[in-house]
Short mmCIF file of C-alpha atoms in Angstrom, two decimals:
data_model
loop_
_atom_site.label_atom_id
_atom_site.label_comp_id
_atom_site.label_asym_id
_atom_site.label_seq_id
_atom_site.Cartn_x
_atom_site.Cartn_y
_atom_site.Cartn_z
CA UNK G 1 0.96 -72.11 -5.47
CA UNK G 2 4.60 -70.55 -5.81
CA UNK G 3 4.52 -67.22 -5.49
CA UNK G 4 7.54 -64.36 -6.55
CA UNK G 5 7.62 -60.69 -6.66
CA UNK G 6 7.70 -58.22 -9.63
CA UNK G 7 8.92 -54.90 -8.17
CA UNK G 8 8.35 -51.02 -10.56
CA UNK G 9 8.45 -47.95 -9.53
CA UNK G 10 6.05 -47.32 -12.51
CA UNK G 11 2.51 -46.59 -11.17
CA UNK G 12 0.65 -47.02 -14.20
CA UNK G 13 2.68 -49.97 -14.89
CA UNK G 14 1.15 -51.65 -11.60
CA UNK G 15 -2.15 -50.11 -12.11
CA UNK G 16 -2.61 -52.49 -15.49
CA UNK G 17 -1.45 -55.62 -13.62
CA UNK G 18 -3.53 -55.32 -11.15
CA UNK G 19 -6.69 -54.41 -12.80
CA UNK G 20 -6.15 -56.79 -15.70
CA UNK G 21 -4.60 -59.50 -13.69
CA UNK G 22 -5.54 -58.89 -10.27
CA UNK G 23 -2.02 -58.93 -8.42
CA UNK G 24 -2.15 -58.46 -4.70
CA UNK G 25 0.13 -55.41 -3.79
CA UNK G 26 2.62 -57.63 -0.85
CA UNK G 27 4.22 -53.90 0.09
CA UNK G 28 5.69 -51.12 -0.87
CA UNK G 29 9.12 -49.44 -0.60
CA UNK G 30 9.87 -45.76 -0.34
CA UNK G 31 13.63 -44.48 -0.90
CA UNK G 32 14.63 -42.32 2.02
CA UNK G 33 14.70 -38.34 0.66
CA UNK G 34 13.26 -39.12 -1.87
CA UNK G 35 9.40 -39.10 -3.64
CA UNK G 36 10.03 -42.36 -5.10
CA UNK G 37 8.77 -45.72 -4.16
CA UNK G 38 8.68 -48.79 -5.16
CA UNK G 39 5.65 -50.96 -5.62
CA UNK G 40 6.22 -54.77 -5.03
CA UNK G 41 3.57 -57.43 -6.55
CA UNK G 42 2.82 -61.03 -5.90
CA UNK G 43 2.85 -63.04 -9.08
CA UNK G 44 2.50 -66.53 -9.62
CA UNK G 45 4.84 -68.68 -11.12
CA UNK G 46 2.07 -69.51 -13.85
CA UNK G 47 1.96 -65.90 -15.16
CA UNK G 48 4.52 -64.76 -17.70
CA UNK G 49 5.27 -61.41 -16.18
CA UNK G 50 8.20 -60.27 -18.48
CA UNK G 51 5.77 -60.74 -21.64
CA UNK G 52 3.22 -58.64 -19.95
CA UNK G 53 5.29 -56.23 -19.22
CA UNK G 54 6.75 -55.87 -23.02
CA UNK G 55 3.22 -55.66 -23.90
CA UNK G 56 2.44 -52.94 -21.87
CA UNK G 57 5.50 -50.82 -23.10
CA UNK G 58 4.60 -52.45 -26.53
CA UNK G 59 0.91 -50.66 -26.53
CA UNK G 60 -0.66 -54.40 -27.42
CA UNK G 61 -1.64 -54.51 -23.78
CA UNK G 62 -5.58 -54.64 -23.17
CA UNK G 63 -7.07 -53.94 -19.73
CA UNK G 64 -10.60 -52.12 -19.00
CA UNK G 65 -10.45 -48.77 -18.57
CA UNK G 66 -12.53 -48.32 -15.40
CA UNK G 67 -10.39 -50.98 -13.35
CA UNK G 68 -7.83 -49.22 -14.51
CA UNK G 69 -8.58 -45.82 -13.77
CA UNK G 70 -9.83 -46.89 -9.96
CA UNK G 71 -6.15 -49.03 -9.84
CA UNK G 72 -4.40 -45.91 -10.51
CA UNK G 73 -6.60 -43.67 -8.10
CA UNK G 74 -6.16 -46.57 -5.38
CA UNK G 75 -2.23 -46.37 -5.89
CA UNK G 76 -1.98 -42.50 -5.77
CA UNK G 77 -4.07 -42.68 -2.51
CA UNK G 78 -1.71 -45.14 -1.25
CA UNK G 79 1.94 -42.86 -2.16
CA UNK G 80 0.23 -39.60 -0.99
CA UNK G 81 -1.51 -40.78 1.97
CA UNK G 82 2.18 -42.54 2.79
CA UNK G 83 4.28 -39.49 1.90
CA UNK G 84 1.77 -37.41 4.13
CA UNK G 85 2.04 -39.76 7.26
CA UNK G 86 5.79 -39.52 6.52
CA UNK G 87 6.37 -36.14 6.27
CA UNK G 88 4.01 -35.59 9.79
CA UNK G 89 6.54 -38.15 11.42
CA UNK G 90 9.82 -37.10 10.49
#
């Protein structure tokens, strides 16, 4: 199956995809200096990202609120634990 990318540096953006659509995480990217990073998904070519995307800024987007809660604890655990092993190395 073809896969591409969708890349946001909007957590709760990634936190619906994957709890509604289950999107492996491939990586993420953090900007030197800076608090900001970049969350990169694998999405198959079947899926029509940009539509779920508009959705989701739209407010017609549906996902359960439990997966979607633990997505966005998961993904906060992920930036702070980075940004701590970071900050320790630098």
């Amino acid at each position: 199956m073809r896969m591409s990318e969708y890349r946001t540096t909007d957590l709760h953006l990634c936190a619906y995809l994957r709890a509604g659509f289950q999107l492996p995480l491939a990586r993420t990217l953090r900007q030197l200096n800076t608090r900001r990073v970049t969350f990169c998904l694998e999405v198959p070519a079947t899926l029509d990202i940009e539509r779920l995307v508009l959705e989701y800024f739209a407010g017609t987007a549906s996902v359960q609120v439990r997966a979607f809660c633990d997505e966005v604890a998961a993904l906060k655990g992920l930036v702070y634990s980075d940004a701590t092993r970071t900050r320790q190395t630098a």
